[in-house]
Short mmCIF file of N, CA, C and O in Angstrom, two decimals:
data_model
loop_
_atom_site.label_atom_id
_atom_site.label_comp_id
_atom_site.label_asym_id
_atom_site.label_seq_id
_atom_site.Cartn_x
_atom_site.Cartn_y
_atom_site.Cartn_z
N MET X 12 -8.78 -0.05 14.91
CA MET X 12 -9.15 -0.37 13.56
C MET X 12 -9.01 0.86 12.63
O MET X 12 -9.51 0.86 11.53
N GLU X 13 -8.32 1.85 13.12
CA GLU X 13 -8.05 3.04 12.31
C GLU X 13 -7.19 2.67 11.14
O GLU X 13 -7.34 3.23 10.02
N VAL X 14 -6.30 1.72 11.30
CA VAL X 14 -5.40 1.32 10.21
C VAL X 14 -6.21 0.76 9.06
O VAL X 14 -5.91 1.01 7.90
N ILE X 15 -7.22 -0.02 9.37
CA ILE X 15 -8.06 -0.63 8.32
C ILE X 15 -8.79 0.47 7.54
O ILE X 15 -8.84 0.42 6.31
N SER X 16 -9.32 1.45 8.24
CA SER X 16 -9.99 2.54 7.51
C SER X 16 -9.01 3.35 6.66
O SER X 16 -9.36 3.77 5.57
N GLN X 17 -7.79 3.57 7.17
CA GLN X 17 -6.77 4.26 6.37
C GLN X 17 -6.42 3.46 5.14
O GLN X 17 -6.24 4.00 4.07
N ALA X 18 -6.32 2.15 5.31
CA ALA X 18 -5.97 1.28 4.17
C ALA X 18 -7.09 1.27 3.13
O ALA X 18 -6.79 1.36 1.92
N LEU X 19 -8.33 1.24 3.58
CA LEU X 19 -9.43 1.28 2.62
C LEU X 19 -9.48 2.62 1.89
O LEU X 19 -9.75 2.69 0.71
N GLU X 20 -9.17 3.70 2.63
CA GLU X 20 -9.15 5.05 2.03
C GLU X 20 -8.04 5.10 0.97
O GLU X 20 -8.22 5.63 -0.12
N PHE X 21 -6.87 4.56 1.31
CA PHE X 21 -5.76 4.55 0.37
C PHE X 21 -6.12 3.74 -0.89
O PHE X 21 -5.80 4.13 -2.02
N GLU X 22 -6.74 2.59 -0.69
CA GLU X 22 -7.12 1.73 -1.80
C GLU X 22 -8.08 2.42 -2.75
O GLU X 22 -8.00 2.26 -3.96
N ASN X 23 -9.00 3.18 -2.19
CA ASN X 23 -10.04 3.85 -3.00
C ASN X 23 -9.62 5.19 -3.56
O ASN X 23 -10.30 5.77 -4.40
N ARG X 24 -8.47 5.71 -3.08
CA ARG X 24 -7.96 7.00 -3.51
C ARG X 24 -7.46 6.88 -4.97
O ARG X 24 -6.86 5.90 -5.36
N LYS X 25 -7.76 7.94 -5.74
CA LYS X 25 -7.22 7.95 -7.10
C LYS X 25 -5.81 8.45 -7.06
O LYS X 25 -5.53 9.56 -6.58
N LEU X 26 -4.87 7.61 -7.47
CA LEU X 26 -3.45 7.93 -7.39
C LEU X 26 -3.01 8.53 -8.74
O LEU X 26 -3.05 7.85 -9.76
N SER X 27 -2.62 9.79 -8.71
CA SER X 27 -2.13 10.41 -9.97
C SER X 27 -0.66 10.07 -10.20
O SER X 27 -0.27 9.73 -11.28
N LEU X 28 0.14 10.14 -9.13
CA LEU X 28 1.56 9.77 -9.17
C LEU X 28 2.29 10.42 -10.36
O LEU X 28 2.98 9.76 -11.10
N LYS X 29 2.09 11.69 -10.51
CA LYS X 29 2.70 12.39 -11.63
C LYS X 29 4.21 12.60 -11.43
O LYS X 29 4.96 12.60 -12.40
N SER X 30 4.63 12.83 -10.22
CA SER X 30 6.04 13.07 -10.00
C SER X 30 6.70 11.88 -9.28
O SER X 30 5.99 11.03 -8.67
N THR X 31 8.00 11.81 -9.35
CA THR X 31 8.75 10.76 -8.69
C THR X 31 8.53 10.84 -7.19
O THR X 31 8.37 9.80 -6.50
N ASN X 32 8.46 12.05 -6.68
CA ASN X 32 8.23 12.23 -5.24
C ASN X 32 6.91 11.66 -4.82
O ASN X 32 6.78 11.03 -3.80
N ASP X 33 5.86 11.88 -5.65
CA ASP X 33 4.54 11.32 -5.33
C ASP X 33 4.61 9.79 -5.28
O ASP X 33 3.96 9.16 -4.42
N ARG X 34 5.33 9.20 -6.18
CA ARG X 34 5.48 7.72 -6.23
C ARG X 34 6.20 7.23 -4.97
O ARG X 34 5.79 6.21 -4.41
N ILE X 35 7.26 7.90 -4.59
CA ILE X 35 7.99 7.50 -3.39
C ILE X 35 7.12 7.59 -2.16
O ILE X 35 7.09 6.68 -1.34
N LEU X 36 6.39 8.69 -2.02
CA LEU X 36 5.53 8.84 -0.85
C LEU X 36 4.42 7.82 -0.81
O LEU X 36 4.11 7.26 0.23
N ALA X 37 3.82 7.51 -1.97
CA ALA X 37 2.77 6.51 -2.05
C ALA X 37 3.31 5.16 -1.67
O ALA X 37 2.69 4.39 -0.96
N SER X 38 4.52 4.83 -2.17
CA SER X 38 5.12 3.53 -1.90
C SER X 38 5.41 3.38 -0.41
O SER X 38 5.13 2.33 0.21
N ARG X 39 5.90 4.42 0.21
CA ARG X 39 6.19 4.36 1.65
C ARG X 39 4.92 4.26 2.45
O ARG X 39 4.85 3.52 3.44
N GLU X 40 3.88 5.00 2.03
CA GLU X 40 2.63 4.95 2.79
C GLU X 40 1.97 3.59 2.73
O GLU X 40 1.53 3.04 3.74
N VAL X 41 1.94 2.99 1.53
CA VAL X 41 1.31 1.68 1.38
C VAL X 41 2.10 0.61 2.09
O VAL X 41 1.55 -0.31 2.68
N LYS X 42 3.44 0.74 2.10
CA LYS X 42 4.27 -0.21 2.82
C LYS X 42 3.97 -0.18 4.30
O LYS X 42 3.82 -1.21 4.97
N ALA X 43 3.87 1.03 4.87
CA ALA X 43 3.58 1.16 6.30
C ALA X 43 2.19 0.61 6.61
O ALA X 43 1.98 -0.08 7.66
N LEU X 44 1.22 0.84 5.75
CA LEU X 44 -0.15 0.30 5.95
C LEU X 44 -0.10 -1.24 5.94
O LEU X 44 -0.74 -1.88 6.80
N ILE X 45 0.63 -1.82 5.02
CA ILE X 45 0.67 -3.28 4.90
C ILE X 45 1.33 -3.85 6.17
O ILE X 45 0.84 -4.86 6.71
N LEU X 46 2.41 -3.25 6.64
CA LEU X 46 3.08 -3.76 7.83
C LEU X 46 2.17 -3.64 9.07
O LEU X 46 2.15 -4.55 9.89
N ASN X 47 1.44 -2.53 9.19
CA ASN X 47 0.53 -2.38 10.34
C ASN X 47 -0.62 -3.39 10.24
O ASN X 47 -1.02 -3.96 11.26
N LEU X 48 -1.14 -3.60 9.03
CA LEU X 48 -2.21 -4.58 8.86
C LEU X 48 -1.70 -5.97 9.20
O LEU X 48 -2.44 -6.83 9.74
N ASN X 49 -0.45 -6.27 8.87
CA ASN X 49 0.12 -7.56 9.16
C ASN X 49 0.16 -7.80 10.66
O ASN X 49 -0.08 -8.93 11.13
N GLU X 50 0.49 -6.79 11.42
CA GLU X 50 0.52 -6.94 12.90
C GLU X 50 -0.88 -7.28 13.40
O GLU X 50 -1.05 -8.09 14.31
N ILE X 51 -1.90 -6.63 12.86
CA ILE X 51 -3.28 -6.90 13.26
C ILE X 51 -3.66 -8.32 12.83
O ILE X 51 -4.30 -9.07 13.59
N TYR X 52 -3.24 -8.70 11.64
CA TYR X 52 -3.57 -10.05 11.12
C TYR X 52 -2.97 -11.15 12.00
O TYR X 52 -3.56 -12.21 12.22
N LYS X 53 -1.77 -10.91 12.50
CA LYS X 53 -1.10 -11.92 13.35
C LYS X 53 -1.94 -12.23 14.60
O LYS X 53 -1.92 -13.37 15.08
N VAL X 54 -2.66 -11.25 15.10
CA VAL X 54 -3.50 -11.42 16.28
C VAL X 54 -4.84 -12.02 15.91
O VAL X 54 -5.30 -12.97 16.56
N ASN X 55 -5.47 -11.50 14.87
CA ASN X 55 -6.86 -11.86 14.56
C ASN X 55 -7.01 -13.00 13.57
O ASN X 55 -8.03 -13.68 13.58
N ASN X 56 -6.05 -13.19 12.64
CA ASN X 56 -6.13 -14.16 11.58
C ASN X 56 -7.46 -13.99 10.79
O ASN X 56 -8.11 -14.99 10.42
N ASP X 57 -7.81 -12.74 10.51
CA ASP X 57 -9.05 -12.43 9.81
C ASP X 57 -8.74 -12.46 8.30
O ASP X 57 -7.85 -11.75 7.82
N GLN X 58 -9.49 -13.24 7.55
CA GLN X 58 -9.26 -13.39 6.11
C GLN X 58 -9.49 -12.06 5.37
O GLN X 58 -8.84 -11.79 4.36
N ALA X 59 -10.40 -11.24 5.87
CA ALA X 59 -10.67 -9.93 5.22
C ALA X 59 -9.44 -9.04 5.28
O ALA X 59 -9.15 -8.31 4.31
N ILE X 60 -8.71 -9.10 6.36
CA ILE X 60 -7.47 -8.33 6.48
C ILE X 60 -6.41 -8.84 5.49
O ILE X 60 -5.71 -8.05 4.85
N MET X 61 -6.32 -10.15 5.36
CA MET X 61 -5.39 -10.73 4.42
C MET X 61 -5.74 -10.30 2.97
O MET X 61 -4.84 -9.94 2.20
N ASP X 62 -7.01 -10.31 2.66
CA ASP X 62 -7.44 -9.89 1.32
C ASP X 62 -7.11 -8.43 1.06
O ASP X 62 -6.65 -8.05 -0.01
N LEU X 63 -7.27 -7.60 2.06
CA LEU X 63 -6.93 -6.18 1.96
C LEU X 63 -5.44 -6.00 1.78
O LEU X 63 -4.98 -5.24 0.92
N MET X 64 -4.65 -6.78 2.52
CA MET X 64 -3.18 -6.68 2.34
C MET X 64 -2.76 -7.13 0.94
O MET X 64 -1.85 -6.54 0.34
N LYS X 65 -3.41 -8.12 0.36
CA LYS X 65 -3.11 -8.58 -0.99
C LYS X 65 -3.42 -7.47 -2.01
O LYS X 65 -2.65 -7.25 -2.93
N ARG X 66 -4.56 -6.81 -1.83
CA ARG X 66 -4.94 -5.76 -2.77
C ARG X 66 -3.97 -4.58 -2.68
O ARG X 66 -3.53 -4.01 -3.67
N LEU X 67 -3.55 -4.24 -1.43
CA LEU X 67 -2.61 -3.16 -1.24
C LEU X 67 -1.24 -3.53 -1.82
O LEU X 67 -0.53 -2.65 -2.36
N THR X 68 -0.85 -4.79 -1.68
CA THR X 68 0.42 -5.23 -2.22
C THR X 68 0.41 -5.12 -3.75
O THR X 68 1.44 -4.73 -4.36
N ALA X 69 -0.71 -5.39 -4.40
CA ALA X 69 -0.80 -5.25 -5.85
C ALA X 69 -0.62 -3.77 -6.22
O ALA X 69 0.07 -3.46 -7.20
N ILE X 70 -1.22 -2.86 -5.48
CA ILE X 70 -1.06 -1.42 -5.73
C ILE X 70 0.38 -1.03 -5.53
O ILE X 70 0.96 -0.31 -6.34
N LYS X 71 1.01 -1.53 -4.44
CA LYS X 71 2.41 -1.22 -4.18
C LYS X 71 3.32 -1.68 -5.29
O LYS X 71 4.25 -0.97 -5.69
N ARG X 72 3.07 -2.85 -5.81
CA ARG X 72 3.90 -3.36 -6.94
C ARG X 72 3.78 -2.46 -8.17
O ARG X 72 4.76 -2.20 -8.84
N LYS X 73 2.58 -1.99 -8.45
CA LYS X 73 2.39 -1.11 -9.60
C LYS X 73 3.14 0.20 -9.41
O LYS X 73 3.80 0.70 -10.33
N VAL X 74 3.03 0.77 -8.20
CA VAL X 74 3.71 2.02 -7.91
C VAL X 74 5.22 1.84 -8.02
O VAL X 74 5.92 2.65 -8.65
N GLU X 75 5.73 0.75 -7.47
CA GLU X 75 7.17 0.53 -7.47
C GLU X 75 7.69 0.21 -8.88
O GLU X 75 8.80 0.60 -9.25
N SER X 76 6.89 -0.44 -9.70
CA SER X 76 7.34 -0.73 -11.07
C SER X 76 7.40 0.58 -11.85
O SER X 76 8.33 0.79 -12.65
N ARG X 77 6.48 1.48 -11.62
CA ARG X 77 6.52 2.80 -12.27
C ARG X 77 7.70 3.62 -11.76
O ARG X 77 8.35 4.32 -12.49
N LEU X 78 7.98 3.45 -10.49
CA LEU X 78 9.09 4.18 -9.87
C LEU X 78 10.42 3.66 -10.44
O LEU X 78 11.28 4.45 -10.80
N LYS X 79 10.57 2.37 -10.54
CA LYS X 79 11.83 1.79 -11.06
C LYS X 79 12.03 2.14 -12.55
O LYS X 79 13.14 2.27 -12.98
N SER X 80 10.96 2.27 -13.29
CA SER X 80 11.07 2.60 -14.72
C SER X 80 11.51 4.02 -14.96
O SER X 80 12.02 4.36 -16.01
N HIS X 81 11.34 4.90 -13.95
CA HIS X 81 11.70 6.31 -14.10
C HIS X 81 13.00 6.67 -13.46
O HIS X 81 13.50 7.76 -13.66
N ILE X 82 13.57 5.77 -12.67
CA ILE X 82 14.82 6.08 -11.99
C ILE X 82 15.94 5.41 -12.80
O ILE X 82 15.93 4.24 -13.07
N THR X 83 16.90 6.24 -13.21
CA THR X 83 18.05 5.70 -13.89
C THR X 83 19.29 5.92 -13.03
O THR X 83 19.46 6.98 -12.45
N ILE X 84 20.12 4.92 -12.99
CA ILE X 84 21.34 5.01 -12.18
C ILE X 84 22.52 5.21 -13.09
O ILE X 84 22.69 4.64 -14.09
#
């Protein structure tokens, strides 16, 4: 259940995301957390884990939208 504690810590962390590198690292970290939580959810089918994944997905979308707005091709 270390993954759940890491996910809760990430959710409660204040994300400054001042640089593009910070945004990329945060996006990768939250994606890994969501995938690990999904593996746990497949076994347990615990609604609390699903709710946590939904909240982390919302954070991930915000980070990625900020990331996409700053990257020009």
